[in-house]
Amino acid sequence: MRPHAHPRRRAAARETWDVLTDPDKTAQWFGRWTGAGRVGEPIQVAMTHEEGESAMEMTVTECEAPRKLRLVSRETASWDISVELTEQPDGTKILFTHHDVPLDQLHEIGPGWEFYLDRFAGSVDKRPAREWEAYFPAQQEYYRALTAGN
């Protein structure tokens, strides 16, 4: 999946970083995590907005507070995701990347990340997020079109 930049958040990078990494705050938009949270060590993530079994183990592979976080999971789905925060005069730019997404799965994965990134931005800005149905299946055709001809 190509990098996905959200518009700048009015919050400073440190505040945005806290929403990204504090277990109580991540529970509001993605899922609560437990573990040491150190590079090379696993964390357990219990996703709070999924149906059924939603716990997964992820390993922190990069952590440069308050600038960059990279996590890898090798469970049922291989996820390699990174978030980079860049402080700018008018707030913080958020760059999210899900590395090496198989193109035939983009129409399934893309709308989910749109959902979670909007929830993340809403947590930073302290505003409500839209419901899941606004993303899936609503955005599937958009993501299919991105991979047409590949």
mmCIF file with all atom_site columns, C-alpha atoms in Angstrom:
data_model
loop_
_atom_site.group_PDB
_atom_site.id
_atom_site.type_symbol
_atom_site.label_atom_id
_atom_site.label_alt_id
_atom_site.label_comp_id
_atom_site.label_asym_id
_atom_site.label_entity_id
_atom_site.label_seq_id
_atom_site.pdbx_PDB_ins_code
_atom_site.Cartn_x
_atom_site.Cartn_y
_atom_site.Cartn_z
_atom_site.occupancy
_atom_site.B_iso_or_equiv
_atom_site.pdbx_formal_charge
_atom_site.auth_seq_id
_atom_site.auth_comp_id
_atom_site.auth_asym_id
_atom_site.auth_atom_id
_atom_site.pdbx_PDB_model_num
ATOM 1   C CA . MET A 1 1   ? 0.000   0.000   0.000   1.00 0.00 ? 1   MET A CA 1
ATOM 2   C CA . ARG A 1 2   ? 1.357   3.392   -0.839  1.00 0.00 ? 2   ARG A CA 1
ATOM 3   C CA . PRO A 1 3   ? 1.984   5.861   1.969   1.00 0.00 ? 3   PRO A CA 1
ATOM 4   C CA . HIS A 1 4   ? -1.183  7.509   3.178   1.00 0.00 ? 4   HIS A CA 1
ATOM 5   C CA . ALA A 1 5   ? -0.822  10.980  4.631   1.00 0.00 ? 5   ALA A CA 1
ATOM 6   C CA . HIS A 1 6   ? -3.590  12.412  6.722   1.00 0.00 ? 6   HIS A CA 1
ATOM 7   C CA . PRO A 1 7   ? -4.052  16.154  6.749   1.00 0.00 ? 7   PRO A CA 1
ATOM 8   C CA . ARG A 1 8   ? -2.112  17.948  9.430   1.00 0.00 ? 8   ARG A CA 1
ATOM 9   C CA . ARG A 1 9   ? -3.484  17.645  12.949  1.00 0.00 ? 9   ARG A CA 1
ATOM 10  C CA . ARG A 1 10  ? -3.599  20.820  14.995  1.00 0.00 ? 10  ARG A CA 1
ATOM 11  C CA . ALA A 1 11  ? -1.978  18.996  17.900  1.00 0.00 ? 11  ALA A CA 1
ATOM 12  C CA . ALA A 1 12  ? 1.771   19.002  18.490  1.00 0.00 ? 12  ALA A CA 1
ATOM 13  C CA . ALA A 1 13  ? 3.816   15.919  17.619  1.00 0.00 ? 13  ALA A CA 1
ATOM 14  C CA . ARG A 1 14  ? 4.173   14.924  21.318  1.00 0.00 ? 14  ARG A CA 1
ATOM 15  C CA . GLU A 1 15  ? 0.393   14.922  21.854  1.00 0.00 ? 15  GLU A CA 1
ATOM 16  C CA . THR A 1 16  ? -0.149  13.012  18.595  1.00 0.00 ? 16  THR A CA 1
ATOM 17  C CA . TRP A 1 17  ? 2.569   10.533  19.638  1.00 0.00 ? 17  TRP A CA 1
ATOM 18  C CA . ASP A 1 18  ? 0.738   9.919   22.922  1.00 0.00 ? 18  ASP A CA 1
ATOM 19  C CA . VAL A 1 19  ? -2.479  9.056   21.053  1.00 0.00 ? 19  VAL A CA 1
ATOM 20  C CA . LEU A 1 20  ? -0.408  6.687   18.877  1.00 0.00 ? 20  LEU A CA 1
ATOM 21  C CA . THR A 1 21  ? 1.471   4.936   21.689  1.00 0.00 ? 21  THR A CA 1
ATOM 22  C CA . ASP A 1 22  ? -0.310  5.222   25.058  1.00 0.00 ? 22  ASP A CA 1
ATOM 23  C CA . PRO A 1 23  ? -2.309  1.983   25.631  1.00 0.00 ? 23  PRO A CA 1
ATOM 24  C CA . ASP A 1 24  ? -5.313  3.813   27.099  1.00 0.00 ? 24  ASP A CA 1
ATOM 25  C CA . LYS A 1 25  ? -5.401  6.210   24.157  1.00 0.00 ? 25  LYS A CA 1
ATOM 26  C CA . THR A 1 26  ? -4.821  3.567   21.473  1.00 0.00 ? 26  THR A CA 1
ATOM 27  C CA . ALA A 1 27  ? -7.809  1.668   22.907  1.00 0.00 ? 27  ALA A CA 1
ATOM 28  C CA . GLN A 1 28  ? -10.025 4.588   21.837  1.00 0.00 ? 28  GLN A CA 1
ATOM 29  C CA . TRP A 1 29  ? -9.180  4.306   18.146  1.00 0.00 ? 29  TRP A CA 1
ATOM 30  C CA . PHE A 1 30  ? -7.465  0.951   17.444  1.00 0.00 ? 30  PHE A CA 1
ATOM 31  C CA . GLY A 1 31  ? -6.890  -1.369  20.373  1.00 0.00 ? 31  GLY A CA 1
ATOM 32  C CA . ARG A 1 32  ? -5.358  -1.664  23.803  1.00 0.00 ? 32  ARG A CA 1
ATOM 33  C CA . TRP A 1 33  ? -1.878  -3.111  23.890  1.00 0.00 ? 33  TRP A CA 1
ATOM 34  C CA . THR A 1 34  ? 0.195   -4.705  26.628  1.00 0.00 ? 34  THR A CA 1
ATOM 35  C CA . GLY A 1 35  ? 3.888   -5.447  26.842  1.00 0.00 ? 35  GLY A CA 1
ATOM 36  C CA . ALA A 1 36  ? 7.127   -3.553  27.270  1.00 0.00 ? 36  ALA A CA 1
ATOM 37  C CA . GLY A 1 37  ? 6.775   -1.531  24.079  1.00 0.00 ? 37  GLY A CA 1
ATOM 38  C CA . ARG A 1 38  ? 10.526  -1.648  23.406  1.00 0.00 ? 38  ARG A CA 1
ATOM 39  C CA . VAL A 1 39  ? 12.275  -2.285  20.089  1.00 0.00 ? 39  VAL A CA 1
ATOM 40  C CA . GLY A 1 40  ? 12.684  -5.992  19.442  1.00 0.00 ? 40  GLY A CA 1
ATOM 41  C CA . GLU A 1 41  ? 10.062  -7.030  21.995  1.00 0.00 ? 41  GLU A CA 1
ATOM 42  C CA . PRO A 1 42  ? 6.531   -8.215  21.298  1.00 0.00 ? 42  PRO A CA 1
ATOM 43  C CA . ILE A 1 43  ? 3.347   -6.480  22.364  1.00 0.00 ? 43  ILE A CA 1
ATOM 44  C CA . GLN A 1 44  ? -0.155  -7.971  22.494  1.00 0.00 ? 44  GLN A CA 1
ATOM 45  C CA . VAL A 1 45  ? -2.795  -5.887  20.738  1.00 0.00 ? 45  VAL A CA 1
ATOM 46  C CA . ALA A 1 46  ? -6.501  -6.424  21.412  1.00 0.00 ? 46  ALA A CA 1
ATOM 47  C CA . MET A 1 47  ? -8.294  -4.576  18.632  1.00 0.00 ? 47  MET A CA 1
ATOM 48  C CA . THR A 1 48  ? -11.394 -2.890  20.014  1.00 0.00 ? 48  THR A CA 1
ATOM 49  C CA . HIS A 1 49  ? -13.391 -2.363  16.822  1.00 0.00 ? 49  HIS A CA 1
ATOM 50  C CA . GLU A 1 50  ? -13.298 -5.820  15.217  1.00 0.00 ? 50  GLU A CA 1
ATOM 51  C CA . GLU A 1 51  ? -15.760 -8.696  15.341  1.00 0.00 ? 51  GLU A CA 1
ATOM 52  C CA . GLY A 1 52  ? -14.646 -12.015 16.773  1.00 0.00 ? 52  GLY A CA 1
ATOM 53  C CA . GLU A 1 53  ? -11.062 -12.816 17.751  1.00 0.00 ? 53  GLU A CA 1
ATOM 54  C CA . SER A 1 54  ? -9.041  -9.662  17.345  1.00 0.00 ? 54  SER A CA 1
ATOM 55  C CA . ALA A 1 55  ? -5.930  -10.139 19.460  1.00 0.00 ? 55  ALA A CA 1
ATOM 56  C CA . MET A 1 56  ? -2.555  -10.257 17.748  1.00 0.00 ? 56  MET A CA 1
ATOM 57  C CA . GLU A 1 57  ? 1.099   -10.180 18.623  1.00 0.00 ? 57  GLU A CA 1
ATOM 58  C CA . MET A 1 58  ? 3.206   -7.458  17.052  1.00 0.00 ? 58  MET A CA 1
ATOM 59  C CA . THR A 1 59  ? 6.885   -6.647  17.428  1.00 0.00 ? 59  THR A CA 1
ATOM 60  C CA . VAL A 1 60  ? 8.168   -3.096  17.718  1.00 0.00 ? 60  VAL A CA 1
ATOM 61  C CA . THR A 1 61  ? 10.907  -2.833  15.081  1.00 0.00 ? 61  THR A CA 1
ATOM 62  C CA . GLU A 1 62  ? 11.502  0.937   15.236  1.00 0.00 ? 62  GLU A CA 1
ATOM 63  C CA . CYS A 1 63  ? 10.615  3.514   17.836  1.00 0.00 ? 63  CYS A CA 1
ATOM 64  C CA . GLU A 1 64  ? 11.945  7.059   17.699  1.00 0.00 ? 64  GLU A CA 1
ATOM 65  C CA . ALA A 1 65  ? 9.695   9.115   19.981  1.00 0.00 ? 65  ALA A CA 1
ATOM 66  C CA . PRO A 1 66  ? 7.932   11.322  19.031  1.00 0.00 ? 66  PRO A CA 1
ATOM 67  C CA . ARG A 1 67  ? 8.697   10.770  15.346  1.00 0.00 ? 67  ARG A CA 1
ATOM 68  C CA . LYS A 1 68  ? 8.472   7.180   14.102  1.00 0.00 ? 68  LYS A CA 1
ATOM 69  C CA . LEU A 1 69  ? 6.909   3.873   15.104  1.00 0.00 ? 69  LEU A CA 1
ATOM 70  C CA . ARG A 1 70  ? 7.128   0.645   13.101  1.00 0.00 ? 70  ARG A CA 1
ATOM 71  C CA . LEU A 1 71  ? 5.408   -2.620  14.029  1.00 0.00 ? 71  LEU A CA 1
ATOM 72  C CA . VAL A 1 72  ? 5.492   -6.058  12.423  1.00 0.00 ? 72  VAL A CA 1
ATOM 73  C CA . SER A 1 73  ? 3.118   -8.981  12.881  1.00 0.00 ? 73  SER A CA 1
ATOM 74  C CA . ARG A 1 74  ? 3.704   -12.402 11.352  1.00 0.00 ? 74  ARG A CA 1
ATOM 75  C CA . GLU A 1 75  ? 0.481   -14.002 12.559  1.00 0.00 ? 75  GLU A CA 1
ATOM 76  C CA . THR A 1 76  ? -2.476  -14.825 10.282  1.00 0.00 ? 76  THR A CA 1
ATOM 77  C CA . ALA A 1 77  ? -1.742  -11.765 8.180   1.00 0.00 ? 77  ALA A CA 1
ATOM 78  C CA . SER A 1 78  ? 1.753   -10.422 7.724   1.00 0.00 ? 78  SER A CA 1
ATOM 79  C CA . TRP A 1 79  ? 1.623   -6.774  8.687   1.00 0.00 ? 79  TRP A CA 1
ATOM 80  C CA . ASP A 1 80  ? 4.510   -4.357  8.497   1.00 0.00 ? 80  ASP A CA 1
ATOM 81  C CA . ILE A 1 81  ? 3.206   -0.893  9.337   1.00 0.00 ? 81  ILE A CA 1
ATOM 82  C CA . SER A 1 82  ? 4.865   2.401   10.112  1.00 0.00 ? 82  SER A CA 1
ATOM 83  C CA . VAL A 1 83  ? 3.691   5.812   11.246  1.00 0.00 ? 83  VAL A CA 1
ATOM 84  C CA . GLU A 1 84  ? 5.837   8.910   10.908  1.00 0.00 ? 84  GLU A CA 1
ATOM 85  C CA . LEU A 1 85  ? 4.994   12.206  12.564  1.00 0.00 ? 85  LEU A CA 1
ATOM 86  C CA . THR A 1 86  ? 6.431   15.487  11.332  1.00 0.00 ? 86  THR A CA 1
ATOM 87  C CA . GLU A 1 87  ? 5.892   18.609  13.408  1.00 0.00 ? 87  GLU A CA 1
ATOM 88  C CA . GLN A 1 88  ? 5.091   21.642  11.287  1.00 0.00 ? 88  GLN A CA 1
ATOM 89  C CA . PRO A 1 89  ? 4.182   25.224  12.195  1.00 0.00 ? 89  PRO A CA 1
ATOM 90  C CA . ASP A 1 90  ? 0.447   24.529  11.910  1.00 0.00 ? 90  ASP A CA 1
ATOM 91  C CA . GLY A 1 91  ? 0.426   21.091  13.582  1.00 0.00 ? 91  GLY A CA 1
ATOM 92  C CA . THR A 1 92  ? 1.608   17.570  12.914  1.00 0.00 ? 92  THR A CA 1
ATOM 93  C CA . LYS A 1 93  ? 1.659   15.712  9.591   1.00 0.00 ? 93  LYS A CA 1
ATOM 94  C CA . ILE A 1 94  ? 0.908   11.989  9.899   1.00 0.00 ? 94  ILE A CA 1
ATOM 95  C CA . LEU A 1 95  ? 2.318   9.555   7.323   1.00 0.00 ? 95  LEU A CA 1
ATOM 96  C CA . PHE A 1 96  ? 1.038   5.981   7.564   1.00 0.00 ? 96  PHE A CA 1
ATOM 97  C CA . THR A 1 97  ? 2.482   3.131   5.478   1.00 0.00 ? 97  THR A CA 1
ATOM 98  C CA . HIS A 1 98  ? 1.404   -0.515  5.334   1.00 0.00 ? 98  HIS A CA 1
ATOM 99  C CA . HIS A 1 99  ? 4.405   -2.094  3.623   1.00 0.00 ? 99  HIS A CA 1
ATOM 100 C CA . ASP A 1 100 ? 4.154   -4.904  1.068   1.00 0.00 ? 100 ASP A CA 1
ATOM 101 C CA . VAL A 1 101 ? 0.373   -5.299  0.848   1.00 0.00 ? 101 VAL A CA 1
ATOM 102 C CA . PRO A 1 102 ? -0.515  -7.904  -1.793  1.00 0.00 ? 102 PRO A CA 1
ATOM 103 C CA . LEU A 1 103 ? -2.407  -6.028  -4.506  1.00 0.00 ? 103 LEU A CA 1
ATOM 104 C CA . ASP A 1 104 ? -5.170  -8.657  -4.591  1.00 0.00 ? 104 ASP A CA 1
ATOM 105 C CA . GLN A 1 105 ? -5.938  -7.816  -0.935  1.00 0.00 ? 105 GLN A CA 1
ATOM 106 C CA . LEU A 1 106 ? -5.838  -4.038  -1.186  1.00 0.00 ? 106 LEU A CA 1
ATOM 107 C CA . HIS A 1 107 ? -9.625  -3.714  -1.627  1.00 0.00 ? 107 HIS A CA 1
ATOM 108 C CA . GLU A 1 108 ? -10.081 -5.569  1.692   1.00 0.00 ? 108 GLU A CA 1
ATOM 109 C CA . ILE A 1 109 ? -7.283  -3.904  3.682   1.00 0.00 ? 109 ILE A CA 1
ATOM 110 C CA . GLY A 1 110 ? -7.426  -0.317  2.388   1.00 0.00 ? 110 GLY A CA 1
ATOM 111 C CA . PRO A 1 111 ? -10.919 0.563   3.678   1.00 0.00 ? 111 PRO A CA 1
ATOM 112 C CA . GLY A 1 112 ? -9.997  -0.830  7.103   1.00 0.00 ? 112 GLY A CA 1
ATOM 113 C CA . TRP A 1 113 ? -6.966  1.411   7.396   1.00 0.00 ? 113 TRP A CA 1
ATOM 114 C CA . GLU A 1 114 ? -9.042  4.400   6.255   1.00 0.00 ? 114 GLU A CA 1
ATOM 115 C CA . PHE A 1 115 ? -11.420 3.580   9.124   1.00 0.00 ? 115 PHE A CA 1
ATOM 116 C CA . TYR A 1 116 ? -8.652  3.286   11.725  1.00 0.00 ? 116 TYR A CA 1
ATOM 117 C CA . LEU A 1 117 ? -6.718  6.335   10.502  1.00 0.00 ? 117 LEU A CA 1
ATOM 118 C CA . ASP A 1 118 ? -9.853  8.468   10.679  1.00 0.00 ? 118 ASP A CA 1
ATOM 119 C CA . ARG A 1 119 ? -10.424 7.163   14.218  1.00 0.00 ? 119 ARG A CA 1
ATOM 120 C CA . PHE A 1 120 ? -6.795  8.044   15.053  1.00 0.00 ? 120 PHE A CA 1
ATOM 121 C CA . ALA A 1 121 ? -7.203  11.572  13.664  1.00 0.00 ? 121 ALA A CA 1
ATOM 122 C CA . GLY A 1 122 ? -10.492 11.902  15.545  1.00 0.00 ? 122 GLY A CA 1
ATOM 123 C CA . SER A 1 123 ? -8.783  10.888  18.792  1.00 0.00 ? 123 SER A CA 1
ATOM 124 C CA . VAL A 1 124 ? -6.092  13.496  18.233  1.00 0.00 ? 124 VAL A CA 1
ATOM 125 C CA . ASP A 1 125 ? -8.643  16.195  17.347  1.00 0.00 ? 125 ASP A CA 1
ATOM 126 C CA . LYS A 1 126 ? -11.181 15.016  19.946  1.00 0.00 ? 126 LYS A CA 1
ATOM 127 C CA . ARG A 1 127 ? -13.987 14.554  17.424  1.00 0.00 ? 127 ARG A CA 1
ATOM 128 C CA . PRO A 1 128 ? -16.253 11.559  16.725  1.00 0.00 ? 128 PRO A CA 1
ATOM 129 C CA . ALA A 1 129 ? -15.468 9.130   13.922  1.00 0.00 ? 129 ALA A CA 1
ATOM 130 C CA . ARG A 1 130 ? -17.778 7.760   11.246  1.00 0.00 ? 130 ARG A CA 1
ATOM 131 C CA . GLU A 1 131 ? -19.169 4.242   11.456  1.00 0.00 ? 131 GLU A CA 1
ATOM 132 C CA . TRP A 1 132 ? -17.553 1.226   9.751   1.00 0.00 ? 132 TRP A CA 1
ATOM 133 C CA . GLU A 1 133 ? -20.221 1.143   7.014   1.00 0.00 ? 133 GLU A CA 1
ATOM 134 C CA . ALA A 1 134 ? -18.917 4.460   5.672   1.00 0.00 ? 134 ALA A CA 1
ATOM 135 C CA . TYR A 1 135 ? -15.693 2.624   4.759   1.00 0.00 ? 135 TYR A CA 1
ATOM 136 C CA . PHE A 1 136 ? -16.580 -0.981  4.024   1.00 0.00 ? 136 PHE A CA 1
ATOM 137 C CA . PRO A 1 137 ? -17.862 -1.970  1.551   1.00 0.00 ? 137 PRO A CA 1
ATOM 138 C CA . ALA A 1 138 ? -18.250 1.659   0.445   1.00 0.00 ? 138 ALA A CA 1
ATOM 139 C CA . GLN A 1 139 ? -14.551 2.148   -0.449  1.00 0.00 ? 139 GLN A CA 1
ATOM 140 C CA . GLN A 1 140 ? -13.819 -1.271  -1.948  1.00 0.00 ? 140 GLN A CA 1
ATOM 141 C CA . GLU A 1 141 ? -14.348 -0.172  -5.560  1.00 0.00 ? 141 GLU A CA 1
ATOM 142 C CA . TYR A 1 142 ? -11.967 2.747   -5.081  1.00 0.00 ? 142 TYR A CA 1
ATOM 143 C CA . TYR A 1 143 ? -9.231  0.370   -3.928  1.00 0.00 ? 143 TYR A CA 1
ATOM 144 C CA . ARG A 1 144 ? -10.002 -2.125  -6.697  1.00 0.00 ? 144 ARG A CA 1
ATOM 145 C CA . ALA A 1 145 ? -9.572  0.682   -9.231  1.00 0.00 ? 145 ALA A CA 1
ATOM 146 C CA . LEU A 1 146 ? -6.119  1.453   -7.802  1.00 0.00 ? 146 LEU A CA 1
ATOM 147 C CA . THR A 1 147 ? -4.944  -2.029  -8.747  1.00 0.00 ? 147 THR A CA 1
ATOM 148 C CA . ALA A 1 148 ? -6.767  -2.388  -12.078 1.00 0.00 ? 148 ALA A CA 1
ATOM 149 C CA . GLY A 1 149 ? -4.395  -3.625  -14.755 1.00 0.00 ? 149 GLY A CA 1
ATOM 150 C CA . ASN A 1 150 ? -1.728  -4.832  -12.304 1.00 0.00 ? 150 ASN A CA 1
#
